[in-house]
Structure formats: structure tokens, C-alpha cells
């Protein structure tokens, strides 16, 4: 049994009882990486020397009795769009292939304060733009359950590393489903917090009104502990919310008797694989057996979510990525004049998908088209949020599949952007509404994991986690591991 198969609290107890050391955990992590990474490709940059040095420092704290906190000593992987002081941060783009940040993201400061050990930076779709991890400018990540299939994206490396046992837990970012969809494809737990609950300071921006950092873990309990560590107000982030942070792990009572569940008919309709639908319906029966009740509802503006999202996200990306111009940092192509420097640096530094979204966003924001596209998309976003608000007046959570299918084969959709975009049709509405959601394993279809998405009210992560945990404790899906 791998050390990484134990729950976070169990690992903590073993450390406190001196049954193992932080060095043992780090050794286990790098052994797994050495054995599997040439096939999975979850990491872009490894931090082996730094991790081993940090493990030794933490082992000294164990000896002196200074070890504190449940995350103490845990080896973690960080998505490569979260800046890490002194550790290369590339966003999986050639534009930032030589970028070494001089500061930490707020979530990194919180993890360092909790005495975790950073193993390295995880592969992703370039600048978080993609749903399969095939848009990385380094190499695609492969799904540990089937190496011929994608892990999902853009946090594909974050999900694959947990599934493959190459990190105890990881951080990813979710803009339109980029934590939840890869969690579903890789059979792990992925949580997108409410927008504003976790600081975005130090997260390289894709779409600022949508981006959120969240954890990918092996089980719901671990997700609650990690969220506890990274959530909270940050004055460095102007969109950070001043809200009380409850005891998330304390909410995992297992009791969902009388809970009211809404199941949107749009989430189980056309385009959703029959086996995926069956897995979710079986999961609802489990929740019924625990005393919950569910009814079918409608989120009528769901059909407009994908178009709305890609207009808004691309528009914000066009603005955010304007800072990458070859002048201050990153890729720089020396030319005879300034305009050519901009042109050549961006042409050579950005990949095709990033260019596509910059062009789409620039067009939507341009004079004469702003009202017709960007402004109208903002209005539809409000309608989508109102759909959720109305449902939550009568129900505690919304449940449906995380993705309409299981992971698809590498190379089959990379040249078909529209089909690729539609893979996020069930996660995008949640991001537009800014509410929390978690993906938990709920079955298998064709040998590949299926994820169930539990969606909650804004800042009600406690209920989301409680429902997911209650389901998890009464099923065995989350205990399955890929046979790498």
C-alpha cells in the first residue's frame, strides 16, 4: 500500500507518532514520479533538490515537536500558472519558458505556512486555455487510467498527478471547468470554490471574473482540509471576499437526511453519454437511500452558456494577455523596431489556441461589436446566474454529471475547437454563476471514470462537501486506482 493511499489525517498521525518522516513521503513521491512520469507527463518542472532540503528541515521540526497542522510535510504539486518564488512558472507556454518569479502567490504563502513540500510545477493547457491538456507547448499529459486518452484540462497535470500517485494533493485553477472536468476524467476529487473565496493573487490571469484556484485530492475529506488552508480574505486581491471561513472538515457529518436535490433536465439530455447518465442516476439512488430527496428542474439558459463563456473569457484573455509583449519579461525576439518586436515575440511565444482566443476576444471588444457580443454575453450571464438563484430558493444542492462523456482519445478533438469547447457544457454555467461545485467519482463507463458534480449556493462549500462526503462514504469508486 502506497503512503499516498492513506487519508490526510492518517498521514498526519503517522508523522506525529514518528512512524514515518517527511523525507519518507518525499522519497515515495519522487519514486512514483521516476517510475511513471515518462508515461504520464504530469510535470513541467521538478523541484527535487528544493523538496528534499525542505523535507530535512521539516523532519527537524518533527524531532523538536514543532510540527503543527494537518498539511504538515505533505508533498504537493502546483499547477504551472500559480507563481512560485524561485521556481520556474511557465503557464505551459514558450512565452514564459524562462520565467522565474520573485514572489509567491497567496495560496503558495499559505501552503508554505502550513509546511507542505512543493514537488514541482504541473503541466496544463497553455495559459489554462483548453480542455484536454493537448495545448501545452511542452507535451500533452496522458490519463493514468488509459495512456491513449486525455486527462482533461486545463488542470490535466494536476488531476493526473493525483491519480498516478505522483503527489499527495495538487492545486489547479478553474475558469470554465478546468478543475472539475479533469477530476472527472481521472477519477479524483476536484473542488472549484465560490468565486472570491480563495485569493487569485499570483495566479496568472486568463479570465479574471471567472478564475478560481482549488484543490484536487483523492477523497472529499482531504479536499476539505486543503480548502481550509487556502481559503480566506486577501487584501492583495481586489475580488477577494470578506466572509467567515467555517470548519469545513467539521461539516462532514454524513447526515443528509431531508436534503433537497435539484437535477437539471438539461444536464441529462442530448449529448450526455448513456453510461454517464446511468452512473449519475445510480448515485442519486445512493443519496435517496441516505434520506435525501431529488426532483427534476430546469436551468433554461444552459444552452447559451458555452457561447456566453467563450465570448467573455476570450475578451478577458485578450486584455490580460496584452501584458505579454516581449518587452518586460518572457519571450523576446530582437527585431529592428518596436512593432516587429511585439509581433514576432507574440507570434513565436503563443500557441494556436491562445492566439485563437486572443483574436476572438479582441474582435468581441472592438468598436462596433462590443454591444452586439460582449455586452450581450454579460446580460446572458446574469440570466444564467438568475437560473441558479431561483433553483436554490427551493433546493440545497444541484447534482448532475461533471462532463457529458468520459475521457476521449488523444488527437481526436484537438483540431475541432467547437467539439472541444462543448466538453465543458456542464461545468461552464457554474463558473458563470460564481457558485461552488465539486466533482466526485461516481462510477465507470467503458473502464474510464465518471464524475458527479455537486453544485451549491455561494459560499456554502460546507454543504457541497457534506453531500459529496456522504456519497463517498457509501460507495467504493474513489478507492479505485489506475493500474499504471
GROMACS .gro file of C-alpha atoms in nm:
model
  484
    1UNK     CA    1   0.000   0.000   0.000
    2UNK     CA    2   0.141   0.336  -0.105
    3UNK     CA    3   0.177   0.603   0.160
    4UNK     CA    4  -0.036   0.818  -0.068
    5UNK     CA    5  -0.331   0.580  -0.030
    6UNK     CA    6  -0.376   0.690   0.331
    7UNK     CA    7  -0.606   0.977   0.421
    8UNK     CA    8  -0.450   1.309   0.510
    9UNK     CA    9  -0.538   1.271   0.878
   10UNK     CA   10  -0.382   0.923   0.882
   11UNK     CA   11  -0.058   1.054   0.733
   12UNK     CA   12  -0.057   1.331   0.992
   13UNK     CA   13  -0.090   1.081   1.277
   14UNK     CA   14   0.193   0.867   1.140
   15UNK     CA   15   0.417   1.173   1.124
   16UNK     CA   16   0.329   1.276   1.478
   17UNK     CA   17   0.391   0.924   1.608
   18UNK     CA   18   0.729   0.916   1.427
   19UNK     CA   19   0.616   0.612   1.226
   20UNK     CA   20   0.740   0.789   0.915
   21UNK     CA   21   0.923   1.108   0.825
   22UNK     CA   22   0.865   1.385   0.576
   23UNK     CA   23   1.167   1.252   0.388
   24UNK     CA   24   0.985   0.916   0.355
   25UNK     CA   25   0.688   1.094   0.196
   26UNK     CA   26   0.908   1.293  -0.042
   27UNK     CA   27   1.106   0.980  -0.134
   28UNK     CA   28   0.779   0.800  -0.211
   29UNK     CA   29   0.668   1.089  -0.431
   30UNK     CA   30   0.986   1.105  -0.635
   31UNK     CA   31   0.997   0.726  -0.665
   32UNK     CA   32   0.646   0.734  -0.814
   33UNK     CA   33   0.746   1.021  -1.043
   34UNK     CA   34   1.057   0.832  -1.158
   35UNK     CA   35   0.855   0.518  -1.231
   36UNK     CA   36   0.557   0.681  -1.403
   37UNK     CA   37   0.635   1.030  -1.525
   38UNK     CA   38   0.784   0.922  -1.857
   39UNK     CA   39   0.436   0.786  -1.943
   40UNK     CA   40   0.206   1.034  -1.767
   41UNK     CA   41   0.395   1.365  -1.830
   42UNK     CA   42   0.215   1.544  -1.545
   43UNK     CA   43   0.508   1.775  -1.454
   44UNK     CA   44   0.685   2.050  -1.644
   45UNK     CA   45   0.940   2.145  -1.375
   46UNK     CA   46   1.055   1.930  -1.083
   47UNK     CA   47   1.186   2.075  -0.758
   48UNK     CA   48   1.373   1.769  -0.632
   49UNK     CA   49   1.667   1.942  -0.462
   50UNK     CA   50   1.443   2.203  -0.301
   51UNK     CA   51   1.189   1.943  -0.190
   52UNK     CA   52   1.450   1.719  -0.027
   53UNK     CA   53   1.607   2.016   0.150
   54UNK     CA   54   1.266   2.126   0.279
   55UNK     CA   55   1.187   1.770   0.391
   56UNK     CA   56   1.502   1.764   0.602
   57UNK     CA   57   1.408   2.098   0.762
   58UNK     CA   58   1.061   1.970   0.845
   59UNK     CA   59   1.197   1.646   0.987
   60UNK     CA   60   1.399   1.858   1.228
   61UNK     CA   61   1.072   2.024   1.336
   62UNK     CA   62   0.923   1.680   1.395
   63UNK     CA   63   1.210   1.594   1.626
   64UNK     CA   64   1.172   1.914   1.829
   65UNK     CA   65   0.792   1.882   1.844
   66UNK     CA   66   0.731   2.199   1.638
   67UNK     CA   67   0.526   2.020   1.372
   68UNK     CA   68   0.180   2.172   1.352
   69UNK     CA   69  -0.118   2.149   1.120
   70UNK     CA   70  -0.273   1.864   0.923
   71UNK     CA   71  -0.094   1.956   0.599
   72UNK     CA   72   0.247   1.936   0.764
   73UNK     CA   73   0.504   1.758   0.547
   74UNK     CA   74   0.270   1.668   0.261
   75UNK     CA   75   0.433   1.658  -0.086
   76UNK     CA   76   0.221   1.863  -0.327
   77UNK     CA   77   0.219   1.961  -0.692
   78UNK     CA   78   0.125   2.309  -0.814
   79UNK     CA   79  -0.034   2.400  -1.147
   80UNK     CA   80   0.215   2.594  -1.352
   81UNK     CA   81   0.008   2.913  -1.369
   82UNK     CA   82   0.044   2.974  -0.993
   83UNK     CA   83   0.361   3.172  -0.932
   84UNK     CA   84   0.622   3.021  -0.702
   85UNK     CA   85   0.918   3.222  -0.579
   86UNK     CA   86   1.241   3.091  -0.730
   87UNK     CA   87   1.067   2.803  -0.909
   88UNK     CA   88   1.003   2.836  -1.282
   89UNK     CA   89   0.645   2.923  -1.376
   90UNK     CA   90   0.573   2.874  -1.747
   91UNK     CA   91   0.192   2.851  -1.786
   92UNK     CA   92   0.292   2.567  -2.025
   93UNK     CA   93   0.385   2.839  -2.277
   94UNK     CA   94   0.710   2.904  -2.460
   95UNK     CA   95   0.647   3.270  -2.385
   96UNK     CA   96   0.730   3.210  -2.018
   97UNK     CA   97   0.973   2.919  -2.057
   98UNK     CA   98   1.244   3.116  -1.874
   99UNK     CA   99   1.027   3.297  -1.615
  100UNK     CA  100   1.140   3.261  -1.252
  101UNK     CA  101   0.905   3.458  -1.022
  102UNK     CA  102   1.043   3.673  -0.740
  103UNK     CA  103   0.735   3.627  -0.517
  104UNK     CA  104   0.479   3.366  -0.414
  105UNK     CA  105   0.110   3.355  -0.493
  106UNK     CA  106  -0.102   3.395  -0.180
  107UNK     CA  107  -0.204   3.028  -0.192
  108UNK     CA  108   0.165   2.934  -0.200
  109UNK     CA  109   0.235   3.152   0.104
  110UNK     CA  110  -0.049   2.972   0.282
  111UNK     CA  111   0.082   2.629   0.186
  112UNK     CA  112   0.434   2.720   0.294
  113UNK     CA  113   0.294   2.842   0.626
  114UNK     CA  114   0.125   2.501   0.656
  115UNK     CA  115   0.467   2.336   0.596
  116UNK     CA  116   0.384   2.148   0.277
  117UNK     CA  117   0.662   2.044   0.037
  118UNK     CA  118   0.643   2.155  -0.327
  119UNK     CA  119   0.744   1.873  -0.563
  120UNK     CA  120   0.721   2.077  -0.881
  121UNK     CA  121   0.503   2.259  -1.131
  122UNK     CA  122   0.231   2.071  -1.315
  123UNK     CA  123   0.155   2.055  -1.685
  124UNK     CA  124  -0.153   2.229  -1.823
  125UNK     CA  125  -0.310   2.373  -2.134
  126UNK     CA  126  -0.117   2.686  -2.231
  127UNK     CA  127  -0.237   2.981  -2.019
  128UNK     CA  128  -0.518   2.749  -1.900
  129UNK     CA  129  -0.685   2.760  -2.242
  130UNK     CA  130  -0.808   2.412  -2.328
  131UNK     CA  131  -0.999   2.109  -2.213
  132UNK     CA  132  -0.761   1.822  -2.290
  133UNK     CA  133  -0.408   1.932  -2.193
  134UNK     CA  134  -0.306   1.888  -2.556
  135UNK     CA  135  -0.246   2.264  -2.582
  136UNK     CA  136   0.062   2.252  -2.359
  137UNK     CA  137   0.358   2.384  -2.556
  138UNK     CA  138   0.581   2.123  -2.389
  139UNK     CA  139   0.399   1.788  -2.424
  140UNK     CA  140   0.048   1.654  -2.362
  141UNK     CA  141  -0.040   1.486  -2.033
  142UNK     CA  142  -0.178   1.134  -2.055
  143UNK     CA  143  -0.461   0.989  -1.850
  144UNK     CA  144  -0.329   0.738  -1.593
  145UNK     CA  145  -0.636   0.518  -1.646
  146UNK     CA  146  -0.561   0.485  -2.018
  147UNK     CA  147  -0.246   0.640  -2.160
  148UNK     CA  148  -0.410   0.679  -2.501
  149UNK     CA  149  -0.670   0.916  -2.356
  150UNK     CA  150  -0.660   1.278  -2.242
  151UNK     CA  151  -0.664   1.369  -1.871
  152UNK     CA  152  -0.889   1.670  -1.930
  153UNK     CA  153  -0.790   2.031  -1.897
  154UNK     CA  154  -0.669   2.277  -1.836
  155UNK     CA  155  -0.559   2.129  -1.500
  156UNK     CA  156  -0.480   1.793  -1.659
  157UNK     CA  157  -0.140   1.764  -1.494
  158UNK     CA  158  -0.293   1.841  -1.154
  159UNK     CA  159  -0.554   1.564  -1.189
  160UNK     CA  160  -0.320   1.309  -1.347
  161UNK     CA  161  -0.054   1.359  -1.076
  162UNK     CA  162  -0.304   1.273  -0.801
  163UNK     CA  163  -0.448   0.976  -0.991
  164UNK     CA  164  -0.098   0.842  -1.065
  165UNK     CA  165   0.025   0.886  -0.706
  166UNK     CA  166   0.281   1.148  -0.811
  167UNK     CA  167   0.167   1.399  -0.546
  168UNK     CA  168  -0.037   1.377  -0.230
  169UNK     CA  169  -0.263   1.658  -0.345
  170UNK     CA  170  -0.238   1.932  -0.606
  171UNK     CA  171  -0.368   2.279  -0.676
  172UNK     CA  172  -0.535   2.364  -1.003
  173UNK     CA  173  -0.731   2.656  -1.141
  174UNK     CA  174  -1.086   2.650  -1.275
  175UNK     CA  175  -1.216   2.906  -1.524
  176UNK     CA  176  -1.488   2.711  -1.703
  177UNK     CA  177  -1.442   2.366  -1.551
  178UNK     CA  178  -1.065   2.322  -1.553
  179UNK     CA  179  -1.053   2.153  -1.210
  180UNK     CA  180  -1.377   1.958  -1.224
  181UNK     CA  181  -1.359   1.816  -1.577
  182UNK     CA  182  -1.007   1.667  -1.540
  183UNK     CA  183  -1.104   1.540  -1.194
  184UNK     CA  184  -1.392   1.355  -1.360
  185UNK     CA  185  -1.173   1.216  -1.638
  186UNK     CA  186  -0.902   1.100  -1.395
  187UNK     CA  187  -1.123   0.963  -1.118
  188UNK     CA  188  -1.021   1.206  -0.843
  189UNK     CA  189  -1.197   1.476  -0.637
  190UNK     CA  190  -1.182   1.831  -0.774
  191UNK     CA  191  -1.329   2.136  -0.598
  192UNK     CA  192  -1.400   2.477  -0.752
  193UNK     CA  193  -1.465   2.717  -0.464
  194UNK     CA  194  -1.703   3.012  -0.478
  195UNK     CA  195  -1.553   3.299  -0.677
  196UNK     CA  196  -1.369   3.520  -0.428
  197UNK     CA  197  -1.323   3.260  -0.152
  198UNK     CA  198  -0.962   3.178  -0.248
  199UNK     CA  199  -0.720   3.456  -0.340
  200UNK     CA  200  -0.625   3.492  -0.706
  201UNK     CA  201  -0.315   3.698  -0.624
  202UNK     CA  202  -0.027   3.528  -0.802
  203UNK     CA  203  -0.249   3.328  -1.037
  204UNK     CA  204  -0.153   3.421  -1.393
  205UNK     CA  205  -0.480   3.561  -1.522
  206UNK     CA  206  -0.681   3.405  -1.803
  207UNK     CA  207  -1.033   3.540  -1.738
  208UNK     CA  208  -1.030   3.745  -1.421
  209UNK     CA  209  -1.403   3.733  -1.350
  210UNK     CA  210  -1.403   3.353  -1.365
  211UNK     CA  211  -1.065   3.215  -1.249
  212UNK     CA  212  -1.056   3.032  -0.914
  213UNK     CA  213  -0.786   2.819  -0.750
  214UNK     CA  214  -0.892   2.493  -0.589
  215UNK     CA  215  -0.763   2.152  -0.472
  216UNK     CA  216  -0.752   1.813  -0.641
  217UNK     CA  217  -0.739   1.526  -0.394
  218UNK     CA  218  -0.807   1.154  -0.359
  219UNK     CA  219  -1.108   1.199  -0.132
  220UNK     CA  220  -1.353   1.463  -0.007
  221UNK     CA  221  -1.216   1.483   0.346
  222UNK     CA  222  -0.872   1.580   0.216
  223UNK     CA  223  -1.035   1.842  -0.007
  224UNK     CA  224  -1.198   1.999   0.299
  225UNK     CA  225  -0.865   2.020   0.482
  226UNK     CA  226  -0.687   2.178   0.186
  227UNK     CA  227  -0.966   2.430   0.130
  228UNK     CA  228  -0.942   2.524   0.498
  229UNK     CA  229  -0.575   2.609   0.446
  230UNK     CA  230  -0.607   2.819   0.129
  231UNK     CA  231  -0.942   2.999   0.176
  232UNK     CA  232  -0.976   3.346   0.323
  233UNK     CA  233  -0.971   3.718   0.253
  234UNK     CA  234  -0.661   3.863   0.088
  235UNK     CA  235  -0.610   4.242   0.060
  236UNK     CA  236  -0.380   4.175  -0.237
  237UNK     CA  237  -0.680   4.055  -0.440
  238UNK     CA  238  -0.948   4.317  -0.506
  239UNK     CA  239  -1.205   4.044  -0.578
  240UNK     CA  240  -1.136   3.857  -0.253
  241UNK     CA  241  -1.447   3.819  -0.039
  242UNK     CA  242  -1.461   3.912   0.330
  243UNK     CA  243  -1.654   3.613   0.461
  244UNK     CA  244  -1.621   3.392   0.766
  245UNK     CA  245  -1.440   3.065   0.696
  246UNK     CA  246  -1.622   2.776   0.868
  247UNK     CA  247  -1.475   2.444   0.977
  248UNK     CA  248  -1.513   2.255   0.650
  249UNK     CA  249  -1.398   1.918   0.786
  250UNK     CA  250  -1.634   1.960   1.080
  251UNK     CA  251  -1.925   1.977   0.836
  252UNK     CA  252  -1.861   1.622   0.711
  253UNK     CA  253  -2.127   1.466   0.933
  254UNK     CA  254  -2.254   1.211   0.684
  255UNK     CA  255  -2.609   1.324   0.758
  256UNK     CA  256  -2.804   1.438   0.452
  257UNK     CA  257  -3.148   1.334   0.572
  258UNK     CA  258  -3.410   1.568   0.426
  259UNK     CA  259  -3.161   1.731   0.188
  260UNK     CA  260  -3.331   1.870  -0.123
  261UNK     CA  261  -3.152   1.795  -0.452
  262UNK     CA  262  -3.231   1.956  -0.787
  263UNK     CA  263  -3.141   1.763  -1.103
  264UNK     CA  264  -3.149   1.986  -1.414
  265UNK     CA  265  -3.306   1.811  -1.712
  266UNK     CA  266  -3.058   1.998  -1.934
  267UNK     CA  267  -2.771   1.812  -1.762
  268UNK     CA  268  -2.906   1.468  -1.852
  269UNK     CA  269  -3.035   1.538  -2.202
  270UNK     CA  270  -2.899   1.519  -2.553
  271UNK     CA  271  -2.523   1.474  -2.579
  272UNK     CA  272  -2.479   1.305  -2.240
  273UNK     CA  273  -2.344   0.951  -2.276
  274UNK     CA  274  -2.592   0.683  -2.166
  275UNK     CA  275  -2.344   0.516  -1.928
  276UNK     CA  276  -2.254   0.852  -1.773
  277UNK     CA  277  -2.623   0.925  -1.717
  278UNK     CA  278  -2.672   0.577  -1.565
  279UNK     CA  279  -2.382   0.633  -1.322
  280UNK     CA  280  -2.530   0.961  -1.203
  281UNK     CA  281  -2.879   0.814  -1.167
  282UNK     CA  282  -2.733   0.530  -0.959
  283UNK     CA  283  -2.555   0.790  -0.744
  284UNK     CA  284  -2.887   0.967  -0.686
  285UNK     CA  285  -3.032   0.637  -0.563
  286UNK     CA  286  -2.750   0.616  -0.308
  287UNK     CA  287  -2.829   0.968  -0.188
  288UNK     CA  288  -3.200   0.878  -0.173
  289UNK     CA  289  -3.110   0.583   0.046
  290UNK     CA  290  -2.940   0.826   0.284
  291UNK     CA  291  -3.258   1.028   0.324
  292UNK     CA  292  -3.220   1.294   0.053
  293UNK     CA  293  -3.495   1.375  -0.194
  294UNK     CA  294  -3.448   1.488  -0.554
  295UNK     CA  295  -3.661   1.642  -0.825
  296UNK     CA  296  -3.605   1.735  -1.185
  297UNK     CA  297  -3.576   2.110  -1.252
  298UNK     CA  298  -3.486   2.333  -1.542
  299UNK     CA  299  -3.196   2.574  -1.590
  300UNK     CA  300  -3.337   2.716  -1.913
  301UNK     CA  301  -3.043   2.933  -2.017
  302UNK     CA  302  -2.792   2.645  -2.007
  303UNK     CA  303  -2.794   2.621  -2.387
  304UNK     CA  304  -2.641   2.969  -2.411
  305UNK     CA  305  -2.367   2.907  -2.155
  306UNK     CA  306  -2.089   2.788  -2.387
  307UNK     CA  307  -2.128   3.078  -2.630
  308UNK     CA  308  -2.153   3.325  -2.341
  309UNK     CA  309  -1.846   3.183  -2.170
  310UNK     CA  310  -1.620   3.186  -2.476
  311UNK     CA  311  -1.712   3.545  -2.557
  312UNK     CA  312  -1.648   3.667  -2.203
  313UNK     CA  313  -1.344   3.451  -2.127
  314UNK     CA  314  -1.179   3.530  -2.460
  315UNK     CA  315  -1.246   3.901  -2.417
  316UNK     CA  316  -1.083   3.900  -2.074
  317UNK     CA  317  -0.796   3.688  -2.207
  318UNK     CA  318  -0.738   3.940  -2.486
  319UNK     CA  319  -0.698   4.212  -2.224
  320UNK     CA  320  -0.497   4.007  -1.973
  321UNK     CA  321  -0.250   3.867  -2.224
  322UNK     CA  322  -0.170   4.210  -2.367
  323UNK     CA  323   0.099   4.234  -2.097
  324UNK     CA  324   0.299   3.962  -2.273
  325UNK     CA  325   0.464   4.180  -2.533
  326UNK     CA  326   0.831   4.077  -2.529
  327UNK     CA  327   0.942   4.400  -2.357
  328UNK     CA  328   0.934   4.330  -1.982
  329UNK     CA  329   0.972   3.954  -1.934
  330UNK     CA  330   0.932   3.622  -2.112
  331UNK     CA  331   0.984   3.554  -2.482
  332UNK     CA  332   1.166   3.832  -2.666
  333UNK     CA  333   1.250   3.829  -3.034
  334UNK     CA  334   1.501   4.103  -3.119
  335UNK     CA  335   1.392   4.299  -3.427
  336UNK     CA  336   1.461   4.631  -3.591
  337UNK     CA  337   1.163   4.818  -3.444
  338UNK     CA  338   0.912   4.803  -3.160
  339UNK     CA  339   0.608   4.690  -3.359
  340UNK     CA  340   0.800   4.400  -3.509
  341UNK     CA  341   0.924   4.307  -3.160
  342UNK     CA  342   0.562   4.285  -3.039
  343UNK     CA  343   0.456   4.089  -3.346
  344UNK     CA  344   0.739   3.837  -3.353
  345UNK     CA  345   0.752   3.783  -2.976
  346UNK     CA  346   0.379   3.709  -2.958
  347UNK     CA  347   0.377   3.506  -3.281
  348UNK     CA  348   0.657   3.279  -3.160
  349UNK     CA  349   0.565   3.278  -2.791
  350UNK     CA  350   0.193   3.191  -2.810
  351UNK     CA  351   0.041   2.866  -2.935
  352UNK     CA  352  -0.253   2.831  -3.174
  353UNK     CA  353  -0.530   2.805  -2.912
  354UNK     CA  354  -0.407   3.113  -2.725
  355UNK     CA  355  -0.392   3.310  -3.050
  356UNK     CA  356  -0.742   3.192  -3.141
  357UNK     CA  357  -0.888   3.319  -2.815
  358UNK     CA  358  -0.700   3.649  -2.823
  359UNK     CA  359  -0.835   3.714  -3.174
  360UNK     CA  360  -1.190   3.617  -3.075
  361UNK     CA  361  -1.175   3.836  -2.764
  362UNK     CA  362  -1.023   4.133  -2.944
  363UNK     CA  363  -1.297   4.111  -3.207
  364UNK     CA  364  -1.572   4.095  -2.943
  365UNK     CA  365  -1.433   4.404  -2.768
  366UNK     CA  366  -1.374   4.606  -3.081
  367UNK     CA  367  -1.564   4.919  -3.172
  368UNK     CA  368  -1.893   4.836  -3.340
  369UNK     CA  369  -1.910   4.482  -3.200
  370UNK     CA  370  -1.884   4.542  -2.824
  371UNK     CA  371  -2.260   4.585  -2.772
  372UNK     CA  372  -2.355   4.301  -3.005
  373UNK     CA  373  -2.124   4.044  -2.846
  374UNK     CA  374  -1.952   4.129  -2.518
  375UNK     CA  375  -2.235   4.334  -2.363
  376UNK     CA  376  -2.500   4.085  -2.472
  377UNK     CA  377  -2.292   3.800  -2.326
  378UNK     CA  378  -2.278   3.984  -1.993
  379UNK     CA  379  -2.656   4.012  -1.994
  380UNK     CA  380  -2.698   3.641  -2.066
  381UNK     CA  381  -2.451   3.564  -1.786
  382UNK     CA  382  -2.689   3.745  -1.550
  383UNK     CA  383  -2.978   3.530  -1.674
  384UNK     CA  384  -2.774   3.214  -1.614
  385UNK     CA  385  -2.694   3.327  -1.260
  386UNK     CA  386  -3.063   3.401  -1.200
  387UNK     CA  387  -3.148   3.044  -1.307
  388UNK     CA  388  -2.927   2.915  -1.026
  389UNK     CA  389  -3.063   3.167  -0.776
  390UNK     CA  390  -3.420   3.058  -0.845
  391UNK     CA  391  -3.341   2.688  -0.805
  392UNK     CA  392  -3.152   2.750  -0.480
  393UNK     CA  393  -3.460   2.917  -0.332
  394UNK     CA  394  -3.612   2.568  -0.303
  395UNK     CA  395  -3.319   2.326  -0.312
  396UNK     CA  396  -2.996   2.277  -0.116
  397UNK     CA  397  -2.774   2.149  -0.398
  398UNK     CA  398  -2.784   2.080  -0.770
  399UNK     CA  399  -2.647   1.748  -0.899
  400UNK     CA  400  -2.562   1.620  -1.245
  401UNK     CA  401  -2.272   1.475  -1.444
  402UNK     CA  402  -1.945   1.670  -1.441
  403UNK     CA  403  -1.881   1.601  -1.810
  404UNK     CA  404  -2.111   1.459  -2.080
  405UNK     CA  405  -1.865   1.178  -2.166
  406UNK     CA  406  -1.561   1.004  -2.026
  407UNK     CA  407  -1.209   1.099  -2.140
  408UNK     CA  408  -1.167   1.088  -2.517
  409UNK     CA  409  -0.863   0.967  -2.710
  410UNK     CA  410  -0.564   1.192  -2.764
  411UNK     CA  411  -0.569   1.367  -3.101
  412UNK     CA  412  -0.936   1.306  -3.179
  413UNK     CA  413  -1.066   1.656  -3.098
  414UNK     CA  414  -0.761   1.880  -3.098
  415UNK     CA  415  -0.840   2.008  -3.449
  416UNK     CA  416  -1.210   2.059  -3.373
  417UNK     CA  417  -1.234   2.357  -3.133
  418UNK     CA  418  -1.616   2.360  -3.121
  419UNK     CA  419  -1.643   1.995  -3.015
  420UNK     CA  420  -1.364   2.053  -2.761
  421UNK     CA  421  -1.545   2.357  -2.618
  422UNK     CA  422  -1.868   2.159  -2.576
  423UNK     CA  423  -1.695   1.916  -2.336
  424UNK     CA  424  -1.732   2.189  -2.072
  425UNK     CA  425  -2.103   2.243  -2.126
  426UNK     CA  426  -2.194   2.112  -1.777
  427UNK     CA  427  -1.924   2.298  -1.585
  428UNK     CA  428  -1.933   2.638  -1.757
  429UNK     CA  429  -2.274   2.752  -1.619
  430UNK     CA  430  -2.146   2.703  -1.263
  431UNK     CA  431  -1.843   2.923  -1.334
  432UNK     CA  432  -2.058   3.194  -1.490
  433UNK     CA  433  -2.279   3.194  -1.178
  434UNK     CA  434  -1.972   3.205  -0.950
  435UNK     CA  435  -2.101   2.929  -0.720
  436UNK     CA  436  -1.904   2.635  -0.573
  437UNK     CA  437  -1.901   2.283  -0.716
  438UNK     CA  438  -1.716   1.959  -0.658
  439UNK     CA  439  -1.661   1.660  -0.885
  440UNK     CA  440  -1.650   1.319  -0.716
  441UNK     CA  441  -1.605   0.975  -0.877
  442UNK     CA  442  -1.944   0.804  -0.916
  443UNK     CA  443  -1.877   0.510  -1.147
  444UNK     CA  444  -1.709   0.387  -1.462
  445UNK     CA  445  -1.808   0.376  -1.828
  446UNK     CA  446  -1.604   0.166  -2.067
  447UNK     CA  447  -1.337   0.130  -1.800
  448UNK     CA  448  -1.296   0.506  -1.757
  449UNK     CA  449  -1.400   0.712  -1.453
  450UNK     CA  450  -1.726   0.910  -1.441
  451UNK     CA  451  -1.761   1.219  -1.223
  452UNK     CA  452  -2.070   1.354  -1.046
  453UNK     CA  453  -2.091   1.728  -0.994
  454UNK     CA  454  -2.241   1.865  -0.671
  455UNK     CA  455  -2.321   2.237  -0.701
  456UNK     CA  456  -2.403   2.460  -0.405
  457UNK     CA  457  -2.507   2.809  -0.306
  458UNK     CA  458  -2.243   3.084  -0.298
  459UNK     CA  459  -2.003   3.037  -0.004
  460UNK     CA  460  -2.185   2.719   0.104
  461UNK     CA  461  -1.891   2.487   0.044
  462UNK     CA  462  -1.981   2.313   0.371
  463UNK     CA  463  -2.300   2.167   0.223
  464UNK     CA  464  -2.131   2.076  -0.105
  465UNK     CA  465  -1.858   1.890   0.082
  466UNK     CA  466  -2.108   1.725   0.318
  467UNK     CA  467  -2.314   1.583   0.032
  468UNK     CA  468  -2.008   1.467  -0.162
  469UNK     CA  469  -1.859   1.309   0.150
  470UNK     CA  470  -2.182   1.129   0.243
  471UNK     CA  471  -2.197   0.978  -0.106
  472UNK     CA  472  -1.830   0.887  -0.099
  473UNK     CA  473  -1.857   0.709   0.236
  474UNK     CA  474  -2.129   0.483   0.097
  475UNK     CA  475  -1.954   0.388  -0.228
  476UNK     CA  476  -1.617   0.249  -0.333
  477UNK     CA  477  -1.550   0.443  -0.655
  478UNK     CA  478  -1.295   0.680  -0.501
  479UNK     CA  479  -1.084   0.389  -0.379
  480UNK     CA  480  -1.018   0.262  -0.731
  481UNK     CA  481  -0.667   0.326  -0.867
  482UNK     CA  482  -0.535   0.306  -1.222
  483UNK     CA  483  -0.309   0.008  -1.292
  484UNK     CA  484  -0.005   0.201  -1.410
   0.00000   0.00000   0.00000
